[in-house]
Amino acid sequence: MTEVQQKLTARSFLFKVLNGVALGIVVGLIPNAILGELFKYLMQFHPFFGTLLNVVVGIQFTVPVIVGVLIAMQFKLNPLQTVIVGTAAFVGSGAAVFQDKVWMLVGIGDLINTMLTASISVLIILWIKDRLGSLNIILLPIIAGGLAGLIGILSLPYVKLITSTLGQLVNSFTNLQPVLMCVLIAIVFSILIISPISTVAIAMAIGISGMASGAANLGVAAAATMLVIGSLKVNKSGITLAILMGAMKMMMPNLIKYPIIILPIAVTAAMSGLAGAIFNIQGTPASAGFGYSGLVGPINALKFMDGNIGLNLGILALAYIVIPVITGLIVNTLCLKFKIYSPEVFKFQSGE
């Protein structure tokens, strides 16, 4: 047993899994988040940009495999073991479904179940170690890959209940007074975006639209803004830029280790949600939960706005940038001044 395995505790195991997920999200989602909307716009001028769009979207479909591989690498597994964890994570993610006698890719799957399946595969591999001897290359993919994948498939419907339950909670907010609705939805989505739960999946599941969709986007954008503000002094520029581009989920380890970061994020999101209600920022189920990523939220909000386009752009800049930036700076300054948290809570947890 290696030194890494000897020191493995439940806490260190959890953080290794979260670190793998955080890196996997960046690798898999950033290309489409940055370039997807641009290529969608440019493909009307030349079909080659449609091909480029397929490339970045295709990369996004590999997220479960990437996450599994990067989780395995956190545990210093060898190449064979690493690939096995990646394949198990893909199967358990639910990203591919068997329908009408064909396999279909339906997105990046359920991130929570991806983590669960990868964790089971890692645990099986750490337990088996070298017990299989020369049969390792034959039996290990079946046991650590197939068995973990089977468990992932069986657990998927139950894990998905987490998303559906949260979806029902968010949906209940839509029956409230518009201002309160926007504030609550913005807060919920600002927290979900740094959790393993997909904000986009929830938005699509409940068909969130109108001001509720706008509030969801503003909440995600507010989370990105607050995380960028906190990240500036403690992380390298690449980390901060990745957060700004849409990789807020890379801060999941920070959320688990320092749950106090919910406070500034929620306050910033609340003010953004309030702005959304005042300015009637709207969206669609397909645009909700993206925030700044690919400018999906602002672009769709602009489509619902009447009047002078210059004024509308100014309103969007105020709601998406000015208000969350000012709120985030004030809240962060106050929290640091009164020692509610230290700057280190925003430091990217690259290892544990």
mmCIF file of N, CA, C and O in Angstrom, residues 199-268:
data_model
loop_
_atom_site.group_PDB
_atom_site.id
_atom_site.type_symbol
_atom_site.label_atom_id
_atom_site.label_comp_id
_atom_site.label_asym_id
_atom_site.label_seq_id
_atom_site.Cartn_x
_atom_site.Cartn_y
_atom_site.Cartn_z
ATOM 1 N N THR A 199 -27.401 23.608 -12.692
ATOM 2 C CA THR A 199 -28.426 24.651 -12.751
ATOM 3 C C THR A 199 -29.205 24.561 -14.060
ATOM 4 O O THR A 199 -30.415 24.793 -14.092
ATOM 5 N N VAL A 200 -28.510 24.209 -15.128
ATOM 6 C CA VAL A 200 -29.164 24.093 -16.440
ATOM 7 C C VAL A 200 -30.169 22.943 -16.423
ATOM 8 O O VAL A 200 -31.277 23.056 -16.958
ATOM 9 N N ALA A 201 -29.792 21.822 -15.794
ATOM 10 C CA ALA A 201 -30.691 20.662 -15.719
ATOM 11 C C ALA A 201 -31.961 21.015 -14.953
ATOM 12 O O ALA A 201 -33.069 20.629 -15.358
ATOM 13 N N ILE A 202 -31.815 21.736 -13.848
ATOM 14 C CA ILE A 202 -32.984 22.134 -13.067
ATOM 15 C C ILE A 202 -33.870 23.074 -13.877
ATOM 16 O O ILE A 202 -35.094 22.937 -13.907
ATOM 17 N N ALA A 203 -33.240 24.053 -14.543
ATOM 18 C CA ALA A 203 -34.002 25.021 -15.342
ATOM 19 C C ALA A 203 -34.798 24.327 -16.442
ATOM 20 O O ALA A 203 -35.961 24.647 -16.678
ATOM 21 N N MET A 204 -34.169 23.365 -17.112
ATOM 22 C CA MET A 204 -34.848 22.651 -18.191
ATOM 23 C C MET A 204 -35.941 21.733 -17.648
ATOM 24 O O MET A 204 -37.004 21.575 -18.253
ATOM 25 N N ALA A 205 -35.680 21.135 -16.489
ATOM 26 C CA ALA A 205 -36.633 20.176 -15.918
ATOM 27 C C ALA A 205 -37.956 20.841 -15.536
ATOM 28 O O ALA A 205 -39.026 20.255 -15.705
ATOM 29 N N ILE A 206 -37.881 22.063 -15.021
ATOM 30 C CA ILE A 206 -39.106 22.732 -14.577
ATOM 31 C C ILE A 206 -39.603 23.762 -15.588
ATOM 32 O O ILE A 206 -40.636 24.401 -15.382
ATOM 33 N N GLY A 207 -38.864 23.940 -16.696
ATOM 34 C CA GLY A 207 -39.292 24.869 -17.733
ATOM 35 C C GLY A 207 -39.344 26.308 -17.252
ATOM 36 O O GLY A 207 -40.259 27.057 -17.605
ATOM 37 N N ILE A 208 -38.363 26.701 -16.449
ATOM 38 C CA ILE A 208 -38.336 28.049 -15.884
ATOM 39 C C ILE A 208 -38.190 29.087 -17.002
ATOM 40 O O ILE A 208 -37.386 28.923 -17.915
ATOM 41 N N SER A 209 -38.984 30.141 -16.952
ATOM 42 C CA SER A 209 -38.954 31.134 -18.027
ATOM 43 C C SER A 209 -39.318 32.511 -17.481
ATOM 44 O O SER A 209 -39.602 32.671 -16.291
ATOM 45 N N GLY A 210 -39.324 33.506 -18.383
ATOM 46 C CA GLY A 210 -39.689 34.856 -17.994
ATOM 47 C C GLY A 210 -38.735 35.448 -16.979
ATOM 48 O O GLY A 210 -37.526 35.232 -17.038
ATOM 49 N N MET A 211 -39.271 36.193 -16.001
ATOM 50 C CA MET A 211 -38.448 36.829 -14.974
ATOM 51 C C MET A 211 -37.733 35.802 -14.102
ATOM 52 O O MET A 211 -36.635 36.057 -13.602
ATOM 53 N N ALA A 212 -38.339 34.636 -13.913
ATOM 54 C CA ALA A 212 -37.707 33.586 -13.115
ATOM 55 C C ALA A 212 -36.412 33.121 -13.775
ATOM 56 O O ALA A 212 -35.391 32.921 -13.112
ATOM 57 N N SER A 213 -36.445 32.952 -15.096
ATOM 58 C CA SER A 213 -35.246 32.572 -15.841
ATOM 59 C C SER A 213 -34.196 33.677 -15.766
ATOM 60 O O SER A 213 -33.003 33.407 -15.581
ATOM 61 N N GLY A 214 -34.629 34.911 -15.901
ATOM 62 C CA GLY A 214 -33.699 36.033 -15.793
ATOM 63 C C GLY A 214 -33.041 36.079 -14.434
ATOM 64 O O GLY A 214 -31.826 36.311 -14.323
ATOM 65 N N ALA A 215 -33.821 35.841 -13.371
ATOM 66 C CA ALA A 215 -33.274 35.842 -12.017
ATOM 67 C C ALA A 215 -32.262 34.716 -11.830
ATOM 68 O O ALA A 215 -31.236 34.885 -11.156
ATOM 69 N N ALA A 216 -32.555 33.548 -12.433
ATOM 70 C CA ALA A 216 -31.624 32.419 -12.340
ATOM 71 C C ALA A 216 -30.278 32.784 -12.966
ATOM 72 O O ALA A 216 -29.212 32.505 -12.400
ATOM 73 N N ASN A 217 -30.329 33.419 -14.129
ATOM 74 C CA ASN A 217 -29.093 33.846 -14.791
ATOM 75 C C ASN A 217 -28.347 34.888 -13.976
ATOM 76 O O ASN A 217 -27.115 34.856 -13.865
ATOM 77 N N LEU A 218 -29.078 35.835 -13.414
ATOM 78 C CA LEU A 218 -28.443 36.880 -12.616
ATOM 79 C C LEU A 218 -27.806 36.294 -11.360
ATOM 80 O O LEU A 218 -26.746 36.751 -10.918
ATOM 81 N N GLY A 219 -28.438 35.265 -10.785
ATOM 82 C CA GLY A 219 -27.863 34.617 -9.618
ATOM 83 C C GLY A 219 -26.544 33.925 -9.945
ATOM 84 O O GLY A 219 -25.574 34.024 -9.192
ATOM 85 N N VAL A 220 -26.519 33.245 -11.076
ATOM 86 C CA VAL A 220 -25.286 32.573 -11.511
ATOM 87 C C VAL A 220 -24.197 33.610 -11.805
ATOM 88 O O VAL A 220 -23.034 33.435 -11.423
ATOM 89 N N ALA A 221 -24.578 34.688 -12.480
ATOM 90 C CA ALA A 221 -23.621 35.757 -12.785
ATOM 91 C C ALA A 221 -23.101 36.398 -11.504
ATOM 92 O O ALA A 221 -21.910 36.737 -11.402
ATOM 93 N N ALA A 222 -23.974 36.572 -10.509
ATOM 94 C CA ALA A 222 -23.572 37.154 -9.235
ATOM 95 C C ALA A 222 -22.557 36.262 -8.522
ATOM 96 O O ALA A 222 -21.582 36.750 -7.931
ATOM 97 N N ALA A 223 -22.781 34.938 -8.591
ATOM 98 C CA ALA A 223 -21.838 33.994 -7.982
ATOM 99 C C ALA A 223 -20.473 34.109 -8.648
ATOM 100 O O ALA A 223 -19.433 34.137 -7.975
ATOM 101 N N ALA A 224 -20.469 34.184 -9.969
ATOM 102 C CA ALA A 224 -19.215 34.325 -10.704
ATOM 103 C C ALA A 224 -18.504 35.618 -10.302
ATOM 104 O O ALA A 224 -17.278 35.642 -10.077
ATOM 105 N N THR A 225 -19.272 36.706 -10.205
ATOM 106 C CA THR A 225 -18.691 37.997 -9.841
ATOM 107 C C THR A 225 -18.054 37.955 -8.461
ATOM 108 O O THR A 225 -16.918 38.395 -8.268
ATOM 109 N N MET A 226 -18.785 37.421 -7.488
ATOM 110 C CA MET A 226 -18.270 37.363 -6.116
ATOM 111 C C MET A 226 -17.042 36.460 -6.024
ATOM 112 O O MET A 226 -16.073 36.785 -5.331
ATOM 113 N N LEU A 227 -17.071 35.336 -6.724
ATOM 114 C CA LEU A 227 -15.922 34.430 -6.703
ATOM 115 C C LEU A 227 -14.698 35.063 -7.368
ATOM 116 O O LEU A 227 -13.568 34.853 -6.928
ATOM 117 N N VAL A 228 -14.930 35.826 -8.431
ATOM 118 C CA VAL A 228 -13.820 36.531 -9.093
ATOM 119 C C VAL A 228 -13.225 37.569 -8.155
ATOM 120 O O VAL A 228 -11.998 37.689 -8.032
ATOM 121 N N ILE A 229 -14.084 38.322 -7.473
ATOM 122 C CA ILE A 229 -13.609 39.341 -6.528
ATOM 123 C C ILE A 229 -12.752 38.695 -5.437
ATOM 124 O O ILE A 229 -11.681 39.183 -5.091
ATOM 125 N N GLY A 230 -13.248 37.581 -4.892
ATOM 126 C CA GLY A 230 -12.496 36.895 -3.855
ATOM 127 C C GLY A 230 -11.241 36.225 -4.369
ATOM 128 O O GLY A 230 -10.246 36.098 -3.642
ATOM 129 N N SER A 231 -11.275 35.801 -5.628
ATOM 130 C CA SER A 231 -10.151 35.059 -6.216
ATOM 131 C C SER A 231 -8.970 35.936 -6.602
ATOM 132 O O SER A 231 -7.830 35.472 -6.637
ATOM 133 N N LEU A 232 -9.235 37.197 -6.883
ATOM 134 C CA LEU A 232 -8.211 38.078 -7.450
ATOM 135 C C LEU A 232 -6.915 38.105 -6.648
ATOM 136 O O LEU A 232 -5.824 38.109 -7.220
ATOM 137 N N LYS A 233 -7.015 38.121 -5.323
ATOM 138 C CA LYS A 233 -5.827 38.284 -4.482
ATOM 139 C C LYS A 233 -5.172 36.976 -4.070
ATOM 140 O O LYS A 233 -4.040 36.981 -3.586
ATOM 141 N N VAL A 234 -5.864 35.861 -4.251
ATOM 142 C CA VAL A 234 -5.316 34.603 -3.727
ATOM 143 C C VAL A 234 -5.054 33.542 -4.796
ATOM 144 O O VAL A 234 -4.428 32.524 -4.505
ATOM 145 N N ASN A 235 -5.564 33.749 -6.013
ATOM 146 C CA ASN A 235 -5.367 32.759 -7.072
ATOM 147 C C ASN A 235 -4.619 33.348 -8.258
ATOM 148 O O ASN A 235 -4.575 34.572 -8.445
ATOM 149 N N LYS A 236 -4.056 32.469 -9.069
ATOM 150 C CA LYS A 236 -3.400 32.913 -10.292
ATOM 151 C C LYS A 236 -4.455 33.415 -11.277
ATOM 152 O O LYS A 236 -5.624 33.054 -11.187
ATOM 153 N N SER A 237 -4.019 34.237 -12.207
ATOM 154 C CA SER A 237 -4.956 34.872 -13.136
ATOM 155 C C SER A 237 -5.762 33.855 -13.943
ATOM 156 O O SER A 237 -6.921 34.083 -14.272
ATOM 157 N N GLY A 238 -5.146 32.701 -14.258
ATOM 158 C CA GLY A 238 -5.841 31.674 -15.039
ATOM 159 C C GLY A 238 -7.045 31.111 -14.295
ATOM 160 O O GLY A 238 -8.090 30.854 -14.902
ATOM 161 N N ILE A 239 -6.905 30.930 -12.989
ATOM 162 C CA ILE A 239 -8.013 30.434 -12.171
ATOM 163 C C ILE A 239 -9.149 31.445 -12.161
ATOM 164 O O ILE A 239 -10.321 31.101 -12.373
ATOM 165 N N THR A 240 -8.797 32.705 -11.941
ATOM 166 C CA THR A 240 -9.809 33.767 -11.890
ATOM 167 C C THR A 240 -10.524 33.904 -13.228
ATOM 168 O O THR A 240 -11.747 34.061 -13.279
ATOM 169 N N LEU A 241 -9.771 33.819 -14.319
ATOM 170 C CA LEU A 241 -10.370 33.930 -15.643
ATOM 171 C C LEU A 241 -11.301 32.755 -15.925
ATOM 172 O O LEU A 241 -12.384 32.930 -16.501
ATOM 173 N N ALA A 242 -10.897 31.567 -15.498
ATOM 174 C CA ALA A 242 -11.740 30.385 -15.702
ATOM 175 C C ALA A 242 -13.068 30.539 -14.967
ATOM 176 O O ALA A 242 -14.129 30.181 -15.489
ATOM 177 N N ILE A 243 -13.019 31.079 -13.762
ATOM 178 C CA ILE A 243 -14.245 31.322 -12.993
ATOM 179 C C ILE A 243 -15.140 32.300 -13.736
ATOM 180 O O ILE A 243 -16.349 32.091 -13.884
ATOM 181 N N LEU A 244 -14.544 33.377 -14.230
ATOM 182 C CA LEU A 244 -15.302 34.394 -14.953
ATOM 183 C C LEU A 244 -15.935 33.818 -16.220
ATOM 184 O O LEU A 244 -17.055 34.191 -16.596
ATOM 185 N N MET A 245 -15.248 32.890 -16.861
ATOM 186 C CA MET A 245 -15.741 32.300 -18.103
ATOM 187 C C MET A 245 -16.820 31.237 -17.883
ATOM 188 O O MET A 245 -17.386 30.728 -18.832
ATOM 189 N N GLY A 246 -17.070 30.893 -16.617
ATOM 190 C CA GLY A 246 -18.163 29.962 -16.361
ATOM 191 C C GLY A 246 -17.818 28.724 -15.556
ATOM 192 O O GLY A 246 -18.687 27.881 -15.333
ATOM 193 N N ALA A 247 -16.568 28.606 -15.095
ATOM 194 C CA ALA A 247 -16.167 27.390 -14.377
ATOM 195 C C ALA A 247 -16.293 27.569 -12.863
ATOM 196 O O ALA A 247 -15.388 27.246 -12.100
ATOM 197 N N MET A 248 -17.458 28.060 -12.417
ATOM 198 C CA MET A 248 -17.670 28.274 -10.982
ATOM 199 C C MET A 248 -17.646 26.968 -10.194
ATOM 200 O O MET A 248 -17.316 26.949 -9.016
ATOM 201 N N LYS A 249 -17.987 25.857 -10.853
ATOM 202 C CA LYS A 249 -18.028 24.574 -10.154
ATOM 203 C C LYS A 249 -16.642 24.108 -9.713
ATOM 204 O O LYS A 249 -16.534 23.192 -8.887
ATOM 205 N N MET A 250 -15.598 24.729 -10.236
ATOM 206 C CA MET A 250 -14.266 24.366 -9.774
ATOM 207 C C MET A 250 -14.050 24.808 -8.324
ATOM 208 O O MET A 250 -13.088 24.388 -7.677
ATOM 209 N N MET A 251 -14.968 25.613 -7.799
ATOM 210 C CA MET A 251 -14.863 26.065 -6.412
ATOM 211 C C MET A 251 -15.667 25.183 -5.461
ATOM 212 O O MET A 251 -15.886 25.548 -4.295
ATOM 213 N N MET A 252 -16.126 24.027 -5.929
ATOM 214 C CA MET A 252 -16.863 23.109 -5.061
ATOM 215 C C MET A 252 -16.078 22.723 -3.806
ATOM 216 O O MET A 252 -16.653 22.697 -2.708
ATOM 217 N N PRO A 253 -14.784 22.414 -3.921
ATOM 218 C CA PRO A 253 -14.041 22.096 -2.696
ATOM 219 C C PRO A 253 -14.065 23.240 -1.691
ATOM 220 O O PRO A 253 -14.120 22.999 -0.480
ATOM 221 N N ASN A 254 -14.052 24.465 -2.184
ATOM 222 C CA ASN A 254 -14.108 25.628 -1.285
ATOM 223 C C ASN A 254 -15.451 25.697 -0.563
ATOM 224 O O ASN A 254 -15.516 26.040 0.620
ATOM 225 N N LEU A 255 -16.528 25.374 -1.283
ATOM 226 C CA LEU A 255 -17.857 25.388 -0.680
ATOM 227 C C LEU A 255 -17.946 24.378 0.452
ATOM 228 O O LEU A 255 -18.535 24.658 1.509
ATOM 229 N N ILE A 256 -17.358 23.199 0.261
ATOM 230 C CA ILE A 256 -17.387 22.153 1.290
ATOM 231 C C ILE A 256 -16.480 22.526 2.462
ATOM 232 O O ILE A 256 -16.852 22.364 3.630
ATOM 233 N N LYS A 257 -15.311 23.044 2.160
ATOM 234 C CA LYS A 257 -14.327 23.361 3.204
ATOM 235 C C LYS A 257 -14.669 24.654 3.930
ATOM 236 O O LYS A 257 -14.468 24.764 5.147
ATOM 237 N N TYR A 258 -15.179 25.634 3.172
ATOM 238 C CA TYR A 258 -15.511 26.942 3.757
ATOM 239 C C TYR A 258 -16.942 27.338 3.371
ATOM 240 O O TYR A 258 -17.142 28.220 2.530
ATOM 241 N N PRO A 259 -17.952 26.727 3.972
ATOM 242 C CA PRO A 259 -19.335 27.051 3.597
ATOM 243 C C PRO A 259 -19.711 28.514 3.827
ATOM 244 O O PRO A 259 -20.726 28.972 3.308
ATOM 245 N N ILE A 260 -18.892 29.252 4.572
ATOM 246 C CA ILE A 260 -19.163 30.661 4.822
ATOM 247 C C ILE A 260 -19.184 31.475 3.523
ATOM 248 O O ILE A 260 -19.786 32.557 3.473
ATOM 249 N N ILE A 261 -18.582 30.951 2.445
ATOM 250 C CA ILE A 261 -18.588 31.713 1.190
ATOM 251 C C ILE A 261 -19.995 31.850 0.622
ATOM 252 O O ILE A 261 -20.225 32.684 -0.261
ATOM 253 N N ILE A 262 -20.932 31.057 1.142
ATOM 254 C CA ILE A 262 -22.328 31.198 0.721
ATOM 255 C C ILE A 262 -22.852 32.591 1.073
ATOM 256 O O ILE A 262 -23.653 33.172 0.334
ATOM 257 N N LEU A 263 -22.383 33.151 2.203
ATOM 258 C CA LEU A 263 -22.882 34.443 2.674
ATOM 259 C C LEU A 263 -22.680 35.562 1.655
ATOM 260 O O LEU A 263 -23.667 36.187 1.225
ATOM 261 N N PRO A 264 -21.433 35.865 1.240
ATOM 262 C CA PRO A 264 -21.270 36.955 0.270
ATOM 263 C C PRO A 264 -21.906 36.659 -1.077
ATOM 264 O O PRO A 264 -22.407 37.562 -1.750
ATOM 265 N N ILE A 265 -21.886 35.393 -1.471
ATOM 266 C CA ILE A 265 -22.490 35.017 -2.753
ATOM 267 C C ILE A 265 -24.001 35.231 -2.719
ATOM 268 O O ILE A 265 -24.581 35.785 -3.650
ATOM 269 N N ALA A 266 -24.636 34.807 -1.641
ATOM 270 C CA ALA A 266 -26.093 34.938 -1.518
ATOM 271 C C ALA A 266 -26.517 36.404 -1.456
ATOM 272 O O ALA A 266 -27.527 36.789 -2.066
ATOM 273 N N VAL A 267 -25.767 37.230 -0.730
ATOM 274 C CA VAL A 267 -26.110 38.651 -0.631
ATOM 275 C C VAL A 267 -25.978 39.323 -1.998
ATOM 276 O O VAL A 267 -26.852 40.096 -2.419
ATOM 277 N N THR A 268 -24.895 39.013 -2.693
ATOM 278 C CA THR A 268 -24.689 39.580 -4.035
ATOM 279 C C THR A 268 -25.792 39.121 -4.983
ATOM 280 O O THR A 268 -26.319 39.906 -5.780
#
